[in-house]
Short mmCIF file of C-alpha atoms in Angstrom, two decimals:
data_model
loop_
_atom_site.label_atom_id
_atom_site.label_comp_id
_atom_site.label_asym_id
_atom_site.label_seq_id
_atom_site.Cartn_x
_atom_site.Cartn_y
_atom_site.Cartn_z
CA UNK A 1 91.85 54.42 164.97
CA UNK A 2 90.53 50.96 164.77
CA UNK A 3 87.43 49.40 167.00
CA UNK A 4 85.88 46.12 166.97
CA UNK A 5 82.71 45.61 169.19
CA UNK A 6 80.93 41.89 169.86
CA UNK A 7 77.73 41.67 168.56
CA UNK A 8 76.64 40.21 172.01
CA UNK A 9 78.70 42.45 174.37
CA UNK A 10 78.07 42.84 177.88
CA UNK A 11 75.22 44.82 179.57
CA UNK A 12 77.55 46.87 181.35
CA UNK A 13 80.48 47.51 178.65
CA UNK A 14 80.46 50.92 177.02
CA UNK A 15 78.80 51.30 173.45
CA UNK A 16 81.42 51.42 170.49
CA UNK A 17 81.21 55.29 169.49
CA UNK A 18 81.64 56.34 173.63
CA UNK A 19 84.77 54.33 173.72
CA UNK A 20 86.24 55.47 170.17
CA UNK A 21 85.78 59.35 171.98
CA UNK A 22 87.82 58.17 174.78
CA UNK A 23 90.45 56.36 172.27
CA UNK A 24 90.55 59.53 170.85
CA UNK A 25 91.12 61.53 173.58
CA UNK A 26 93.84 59.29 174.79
CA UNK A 27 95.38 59.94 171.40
CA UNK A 28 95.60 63.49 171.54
CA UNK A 29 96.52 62.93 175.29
CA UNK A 30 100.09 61.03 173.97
CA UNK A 31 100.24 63.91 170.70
CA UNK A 32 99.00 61.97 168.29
CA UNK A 33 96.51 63.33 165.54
CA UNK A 34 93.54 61.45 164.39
CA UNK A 35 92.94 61.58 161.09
CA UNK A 36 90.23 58.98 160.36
CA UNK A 37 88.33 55.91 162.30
CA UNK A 38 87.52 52.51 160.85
CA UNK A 39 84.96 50.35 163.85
CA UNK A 40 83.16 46.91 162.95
CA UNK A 41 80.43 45.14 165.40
CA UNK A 42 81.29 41.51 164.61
CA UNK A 43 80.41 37.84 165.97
CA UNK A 44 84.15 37.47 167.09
CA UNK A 45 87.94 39.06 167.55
CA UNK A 46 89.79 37.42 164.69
CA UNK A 47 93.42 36.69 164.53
CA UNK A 48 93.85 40.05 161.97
CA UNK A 49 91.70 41.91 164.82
CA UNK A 50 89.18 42.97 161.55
CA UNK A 51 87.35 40.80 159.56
CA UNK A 52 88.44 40.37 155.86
CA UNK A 53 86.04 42.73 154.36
CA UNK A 54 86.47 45.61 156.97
CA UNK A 55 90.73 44.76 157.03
CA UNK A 56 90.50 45.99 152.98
CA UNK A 57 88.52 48.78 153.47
CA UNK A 58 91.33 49.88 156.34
CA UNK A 59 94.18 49.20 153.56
CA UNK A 60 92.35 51.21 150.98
CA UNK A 61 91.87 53.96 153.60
CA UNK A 62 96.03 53.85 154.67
CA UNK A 63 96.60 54.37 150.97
CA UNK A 64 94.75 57.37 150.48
CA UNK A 65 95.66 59.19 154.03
CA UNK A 66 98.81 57.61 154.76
CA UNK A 67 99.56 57.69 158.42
CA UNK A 68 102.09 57.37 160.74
CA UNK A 69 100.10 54.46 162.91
CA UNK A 70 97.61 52.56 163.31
CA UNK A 71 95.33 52.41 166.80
CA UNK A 72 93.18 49.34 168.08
CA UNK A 73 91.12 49.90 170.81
CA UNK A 74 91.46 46.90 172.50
CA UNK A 75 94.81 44.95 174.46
CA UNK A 76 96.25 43.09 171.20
CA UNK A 77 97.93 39.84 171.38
CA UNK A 78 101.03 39.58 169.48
CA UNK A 79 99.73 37.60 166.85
CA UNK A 80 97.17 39.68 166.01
CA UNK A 81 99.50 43.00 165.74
CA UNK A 82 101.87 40.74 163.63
CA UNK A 83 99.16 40.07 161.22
CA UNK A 84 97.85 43.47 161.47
CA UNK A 85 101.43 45.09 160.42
CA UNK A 86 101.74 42.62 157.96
CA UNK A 87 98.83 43.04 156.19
CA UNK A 88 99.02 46.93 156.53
CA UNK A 89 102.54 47.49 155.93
CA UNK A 90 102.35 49.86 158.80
CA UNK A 91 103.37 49.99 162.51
CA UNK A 92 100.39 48.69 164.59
CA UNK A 93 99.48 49.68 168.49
CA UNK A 94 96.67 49.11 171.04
CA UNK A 95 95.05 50.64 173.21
CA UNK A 96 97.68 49.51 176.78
CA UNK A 97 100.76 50.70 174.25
CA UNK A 98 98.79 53.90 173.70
CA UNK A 99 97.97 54.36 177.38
CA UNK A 100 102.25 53.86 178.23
CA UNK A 101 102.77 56.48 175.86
CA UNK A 102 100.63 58.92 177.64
CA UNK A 103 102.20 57.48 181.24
CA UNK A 104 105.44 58.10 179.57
CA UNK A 105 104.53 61.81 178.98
CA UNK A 106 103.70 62.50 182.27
CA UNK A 107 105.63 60.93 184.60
CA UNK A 108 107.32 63.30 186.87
CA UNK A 109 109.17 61.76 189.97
CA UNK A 110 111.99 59.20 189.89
CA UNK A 111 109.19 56.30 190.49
CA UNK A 112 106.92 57.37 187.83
CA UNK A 113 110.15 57.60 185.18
CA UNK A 114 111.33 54.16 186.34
CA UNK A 115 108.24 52.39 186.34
CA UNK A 116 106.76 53.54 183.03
CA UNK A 117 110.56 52.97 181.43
CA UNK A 118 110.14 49.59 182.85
CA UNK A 119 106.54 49.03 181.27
CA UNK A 120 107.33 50.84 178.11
CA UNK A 121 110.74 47.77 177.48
CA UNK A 122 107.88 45.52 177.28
CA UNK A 123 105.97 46.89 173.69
CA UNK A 124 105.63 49.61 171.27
CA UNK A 125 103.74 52.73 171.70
CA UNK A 126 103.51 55.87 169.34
CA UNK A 127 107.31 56.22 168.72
CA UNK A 128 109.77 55.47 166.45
CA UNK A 129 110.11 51.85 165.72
CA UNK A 130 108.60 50.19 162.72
CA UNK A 131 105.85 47.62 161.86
CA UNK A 132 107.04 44.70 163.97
CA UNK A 133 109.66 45.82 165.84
CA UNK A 134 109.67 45.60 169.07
CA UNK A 135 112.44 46.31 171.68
CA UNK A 136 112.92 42.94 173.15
CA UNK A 137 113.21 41.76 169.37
CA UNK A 138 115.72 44.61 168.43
CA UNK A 139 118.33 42.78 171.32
CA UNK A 140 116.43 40.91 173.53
CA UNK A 141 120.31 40.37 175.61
CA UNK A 142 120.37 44.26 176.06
CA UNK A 143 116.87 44.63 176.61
CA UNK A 144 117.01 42.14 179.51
CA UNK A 145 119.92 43.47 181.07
CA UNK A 146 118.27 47.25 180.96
CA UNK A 147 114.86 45.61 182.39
CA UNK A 148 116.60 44.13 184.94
CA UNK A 149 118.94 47.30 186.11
CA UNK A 150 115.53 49.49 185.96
CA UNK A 151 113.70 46.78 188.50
CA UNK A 152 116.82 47.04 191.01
CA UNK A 153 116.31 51.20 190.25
CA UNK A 154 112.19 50.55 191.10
CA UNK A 155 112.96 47.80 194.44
CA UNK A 156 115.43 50.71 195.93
CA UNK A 157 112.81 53.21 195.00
CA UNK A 158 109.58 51.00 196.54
CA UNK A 159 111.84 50.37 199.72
CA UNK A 160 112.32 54.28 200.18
CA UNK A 161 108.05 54.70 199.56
CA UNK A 162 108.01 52.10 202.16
CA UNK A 163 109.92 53.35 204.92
CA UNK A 164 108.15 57.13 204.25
CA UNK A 165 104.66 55.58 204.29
CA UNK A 166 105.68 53.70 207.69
CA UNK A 167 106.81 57.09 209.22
CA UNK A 168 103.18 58.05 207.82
CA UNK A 169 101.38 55.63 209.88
CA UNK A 170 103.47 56.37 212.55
CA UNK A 171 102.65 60.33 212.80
CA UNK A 172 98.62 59.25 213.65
CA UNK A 173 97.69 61.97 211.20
CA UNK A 174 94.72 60.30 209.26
CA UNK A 175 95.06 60.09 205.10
CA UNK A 176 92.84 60.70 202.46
CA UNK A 177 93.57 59.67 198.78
CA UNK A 178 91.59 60.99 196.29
CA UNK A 179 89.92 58.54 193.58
CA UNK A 180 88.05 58.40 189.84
CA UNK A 181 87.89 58.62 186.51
CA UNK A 182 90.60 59.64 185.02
CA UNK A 183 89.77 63.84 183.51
CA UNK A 184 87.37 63.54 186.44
CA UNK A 185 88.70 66.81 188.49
CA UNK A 186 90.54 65.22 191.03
CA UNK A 187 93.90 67.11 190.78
CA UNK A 188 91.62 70.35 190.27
CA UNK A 189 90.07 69.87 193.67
CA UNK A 190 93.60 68.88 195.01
CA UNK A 191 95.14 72.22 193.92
CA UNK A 192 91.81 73.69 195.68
CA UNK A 193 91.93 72.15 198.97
CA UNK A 194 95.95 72.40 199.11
CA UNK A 195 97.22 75.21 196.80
CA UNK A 196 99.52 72.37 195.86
CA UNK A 197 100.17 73.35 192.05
CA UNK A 198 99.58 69.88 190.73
CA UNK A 199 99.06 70.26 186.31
CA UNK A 200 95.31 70.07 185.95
CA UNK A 201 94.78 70.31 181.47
CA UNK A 202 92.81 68.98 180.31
CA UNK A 203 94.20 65.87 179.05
CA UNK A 204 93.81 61.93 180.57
CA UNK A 205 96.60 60.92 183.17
CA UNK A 206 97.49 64.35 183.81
CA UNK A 207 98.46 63.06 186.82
CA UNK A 208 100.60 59.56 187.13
CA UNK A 209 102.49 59.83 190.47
CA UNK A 210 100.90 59.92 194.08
CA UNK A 211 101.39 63.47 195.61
CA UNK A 212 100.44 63.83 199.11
CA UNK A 213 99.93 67.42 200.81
CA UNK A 214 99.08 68.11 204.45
CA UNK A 215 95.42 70.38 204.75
CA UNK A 216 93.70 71.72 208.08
CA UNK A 217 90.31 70.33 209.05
CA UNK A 218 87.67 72.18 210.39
CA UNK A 219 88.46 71.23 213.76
CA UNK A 220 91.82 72.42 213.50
CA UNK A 221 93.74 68.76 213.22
CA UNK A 222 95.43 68.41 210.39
CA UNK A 223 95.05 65.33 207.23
CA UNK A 224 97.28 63.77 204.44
CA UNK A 225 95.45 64.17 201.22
CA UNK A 226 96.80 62.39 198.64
CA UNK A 227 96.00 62.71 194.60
CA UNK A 228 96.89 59.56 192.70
CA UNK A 229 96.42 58.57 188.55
CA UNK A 230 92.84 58.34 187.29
CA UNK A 231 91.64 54.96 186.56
CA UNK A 232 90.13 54.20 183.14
CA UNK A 233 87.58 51.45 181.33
CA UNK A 234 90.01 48.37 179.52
CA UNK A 235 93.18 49.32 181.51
CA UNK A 236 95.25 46.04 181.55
CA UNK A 237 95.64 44.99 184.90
CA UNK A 238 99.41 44.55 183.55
CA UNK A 239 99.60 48.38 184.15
CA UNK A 240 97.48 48.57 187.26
CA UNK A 241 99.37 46.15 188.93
CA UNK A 242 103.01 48.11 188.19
CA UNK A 243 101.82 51.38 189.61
CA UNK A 244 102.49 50.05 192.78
CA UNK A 245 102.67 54.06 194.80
CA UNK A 246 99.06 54.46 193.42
CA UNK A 247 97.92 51.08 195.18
CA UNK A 248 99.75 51.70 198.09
CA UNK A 249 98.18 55.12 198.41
CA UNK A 250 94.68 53.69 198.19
CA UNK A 251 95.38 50.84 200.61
CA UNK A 252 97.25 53.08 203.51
CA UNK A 253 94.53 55.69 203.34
CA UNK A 254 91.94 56.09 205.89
CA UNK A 255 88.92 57.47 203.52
CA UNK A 256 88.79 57.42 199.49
CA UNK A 257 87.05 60.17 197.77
CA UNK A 258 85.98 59.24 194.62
CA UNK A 259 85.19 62.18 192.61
CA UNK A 260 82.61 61.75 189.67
CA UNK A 261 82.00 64.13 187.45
CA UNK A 262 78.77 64.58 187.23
CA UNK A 263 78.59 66.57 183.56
CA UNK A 264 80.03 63.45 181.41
CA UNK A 265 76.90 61.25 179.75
CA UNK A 266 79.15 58.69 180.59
CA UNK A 267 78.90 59.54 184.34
CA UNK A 268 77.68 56.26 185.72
CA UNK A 269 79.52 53.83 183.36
CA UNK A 270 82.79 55.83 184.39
CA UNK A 271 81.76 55.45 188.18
CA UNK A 272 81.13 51.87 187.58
CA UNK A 273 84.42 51.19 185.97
CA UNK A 274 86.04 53.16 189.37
CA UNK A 275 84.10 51.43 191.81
CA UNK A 276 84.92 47.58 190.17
CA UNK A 277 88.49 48.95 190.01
CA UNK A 278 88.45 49.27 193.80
CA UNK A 279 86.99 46.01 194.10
CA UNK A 280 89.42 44.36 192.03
CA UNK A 281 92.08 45.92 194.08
CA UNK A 282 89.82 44.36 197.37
CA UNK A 283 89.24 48.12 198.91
CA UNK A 284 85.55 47.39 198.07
CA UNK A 285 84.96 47.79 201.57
CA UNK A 286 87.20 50.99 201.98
CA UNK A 287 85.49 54.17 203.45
CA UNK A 288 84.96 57.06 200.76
CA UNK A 289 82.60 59.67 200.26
CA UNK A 290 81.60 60.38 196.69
CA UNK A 291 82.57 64.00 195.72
CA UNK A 292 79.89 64.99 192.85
CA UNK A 293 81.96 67.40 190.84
CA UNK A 294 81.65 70.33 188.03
CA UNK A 295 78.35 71.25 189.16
CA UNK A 296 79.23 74.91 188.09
CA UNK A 297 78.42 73.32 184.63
CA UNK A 298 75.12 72.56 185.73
CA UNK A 299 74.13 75.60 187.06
CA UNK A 300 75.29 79.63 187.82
CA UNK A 301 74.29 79.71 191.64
CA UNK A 302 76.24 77.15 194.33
CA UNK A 303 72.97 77.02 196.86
CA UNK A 304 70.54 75.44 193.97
CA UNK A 305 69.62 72.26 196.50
CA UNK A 306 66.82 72.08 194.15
CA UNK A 307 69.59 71.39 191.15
CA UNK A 308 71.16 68.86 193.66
CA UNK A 309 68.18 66.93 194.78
CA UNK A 310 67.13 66.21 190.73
CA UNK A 311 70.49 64.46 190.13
CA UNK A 312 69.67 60.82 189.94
CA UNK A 313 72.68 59.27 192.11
CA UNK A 314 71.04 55.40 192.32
CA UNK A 315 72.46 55.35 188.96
CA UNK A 316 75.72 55.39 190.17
CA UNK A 317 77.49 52.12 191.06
CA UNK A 318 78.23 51.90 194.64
CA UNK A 319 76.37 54.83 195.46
CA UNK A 320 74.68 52.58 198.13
CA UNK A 321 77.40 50.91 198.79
CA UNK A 322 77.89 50.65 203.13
CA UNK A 323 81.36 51.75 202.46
CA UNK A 324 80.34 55.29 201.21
CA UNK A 325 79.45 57.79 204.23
CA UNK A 326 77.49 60.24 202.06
CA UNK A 327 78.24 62.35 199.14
CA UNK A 328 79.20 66.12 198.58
CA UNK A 329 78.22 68.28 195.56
CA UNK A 330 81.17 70.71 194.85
CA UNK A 331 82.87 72.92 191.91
CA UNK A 332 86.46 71.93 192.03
CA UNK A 333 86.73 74.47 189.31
CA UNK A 334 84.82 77.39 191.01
CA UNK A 335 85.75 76.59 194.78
CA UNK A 336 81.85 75.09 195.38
CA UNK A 337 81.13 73.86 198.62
CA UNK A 338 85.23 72.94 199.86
CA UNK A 339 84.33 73.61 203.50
CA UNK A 340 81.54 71.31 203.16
CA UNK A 341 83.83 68.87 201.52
CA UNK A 342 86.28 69.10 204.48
CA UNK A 343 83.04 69.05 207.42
CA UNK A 344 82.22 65.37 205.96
CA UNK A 345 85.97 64.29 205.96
CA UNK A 346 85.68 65.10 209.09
CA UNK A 347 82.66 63.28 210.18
CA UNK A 348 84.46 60.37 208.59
CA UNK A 349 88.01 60.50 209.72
CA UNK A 350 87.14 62.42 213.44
CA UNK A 351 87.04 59.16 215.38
CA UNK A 352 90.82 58.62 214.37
CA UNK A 353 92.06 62.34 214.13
CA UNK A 354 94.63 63.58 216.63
CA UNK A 355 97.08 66.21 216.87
CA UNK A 356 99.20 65.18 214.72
CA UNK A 357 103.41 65.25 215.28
CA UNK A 358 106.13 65.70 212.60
CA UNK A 359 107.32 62.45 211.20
CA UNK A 360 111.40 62.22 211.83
CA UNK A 361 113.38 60.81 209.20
#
């Protein structure tokens, strides 16, 4: 794995060893091994990504553990992956190829398949093809025509999503999408609240397609929960942008609960990265409660308010926000606190809940 960090990064960007954990984890995420890590904190990106000095050093290191690739932690442009490969005489990939691998992995419905197959036509991730190689330079005719088939596949698909989410709206039952980091417990506190059976490893975008389920509040009316893919710091907005189900989960839903995991030292950076997602995405102003998850972790007995009161949330971004209606402490994990969960869904959502009716096809 490769890293380069500016000498005069930004106040809020993650230091260089916190993001070469999460590279890491993102490579064992798509099956990769990693065997050794090469990082440099220089003045400026250069077109061979490393600087002359630190590029040797790399092609010494190749020599003497020969691997099968080569991972940068930032979005390459193609320059500097052809100058990469050629200098290393070995196949080169970034960070957004790395993440399509892992999307590739887990994709699961029709959408998912289509949409990552569609992303995936576009540049090399940790498979077969050599230093260089690309598809659309293997047959860029062929390539077209298959790009082109699989966005006809993904416009039928998207129209089908449409008309169900319509019938959605329609049924009056109010919707609730869960939101975070991705690893942050969100399709653990799914399975809880639904029994739904959603994978929950412990791996990064476990989850990649929107699954809704249908849960009973405490007043007895019922709500869509949905669980959607985690977000995650230097995600090209390339990728955001063709996940369309995720968005449209986030924008149809009534409340977002953005569940932090409150064990990770990287708790408010990850929360920051989630919150200026959303904004982004203009759902800054969307209703959501934070849910404070893994406090198990923190402690053996659920009723320590004393544990809960000396967590510091001001240091998490949009904690203050207007938009958030309070925030829940729960144990995804452990079954911590659900019913209290549900009571402030409630309090948020009540003013629109009503007895909901099945949606006809």
């Amino acid at each position: 794995m490769v890293a380069v960090e500016p000498k005069k990064r930004g106040e809020n960007l993650w230091g260089l060893e916190d993001t070469l954990v999460e590279l890491e984890y993102l490579a064992r995420s798509a099956g990769a091994e990693v065997i050794a890590t090469v990082s440099q904190r220089a003045e400026r990106i250069t077109p061979t990504y490393l600087g002359k000095g630190k590029l040797q050093e790399l092609k010494e290191l190749l020599e003497d553990e020969l691997p099968d690739v080569v991972i940068c932690d930032d979005e390459l442009t193609p320059t500097q992956q052809r100058n990469l490969e050629a200098a290393l005489q070995i196949k080169v990939i970034d960070r957004t190829a790395l993440i399509l691998d892992v999307f590739g992995r887990h994709a699961r419905t029709r959408e998912g398949q289509i949409q990552w197959s569609h992303l995936e036509r576009l540049g090399g991730g940790i498979g077969t093809r050599g230093p260089g190689e690309t598809q659309l330079e293997t047959d860029r005719r062929l390539i077209r025509r298959r790009i082109q088939k699989i966005e006809s596949e993904l416009d039928d698909v998207r129209k089908r999503r449409s008309h169900y989410l319509e019938r959605r709206r329609r049924s009056s039952t109010p919707m609730a999408t869960l939101v975070g980091y991705t690893n942050a417990g969100k399709s653990t506190l799914f399975n809880a609240l639904c029994d739904a059976g959603v994978p929950a490893e412990d791996q990064l975008f476990n989850t990649l397609d929107p699954v809704t389920r249908r849960l009973r509040l405490p007043d007895g009316n019922d709500l869509l929960l949905s669980d959607t893919v985690g977000f995650i710091q230097k995600l090209s907005p390339t990728v955001v942008a063709a996940f369309r189900a995720t968005l449209e989960e986030l924008s149809e839903a009534d409340l977002l609960l953005h569940v932090i995991d409150i064990t990770h030292p990287k708790a408010p950076e990850q929360a920051e990265v989630v919150e200026q997602t959303l904004a982004d995405l203009d759902l800054g102003g969307k209703p959501r409660l934070l849910v404070i998850n893994k406090m198990d972790l923190l402690t053996d007995d659920p009723a320590d308010v004393e544990m809960f009161d000396r967590i510091d949330l001001s240091v998490i971004s949009g904690a203050e926000s207007p938009a958030v209606g309070g925030r829940v402490f729960v144990s995804a994990a452990r079954g911590w606190n659900l019913p209290g969960l549900l009571e402030a869904v409630l309090d948020q959502v009540g003013s629109s809940v009503a007895v909901s009716t099945p949606a006809t096809a």
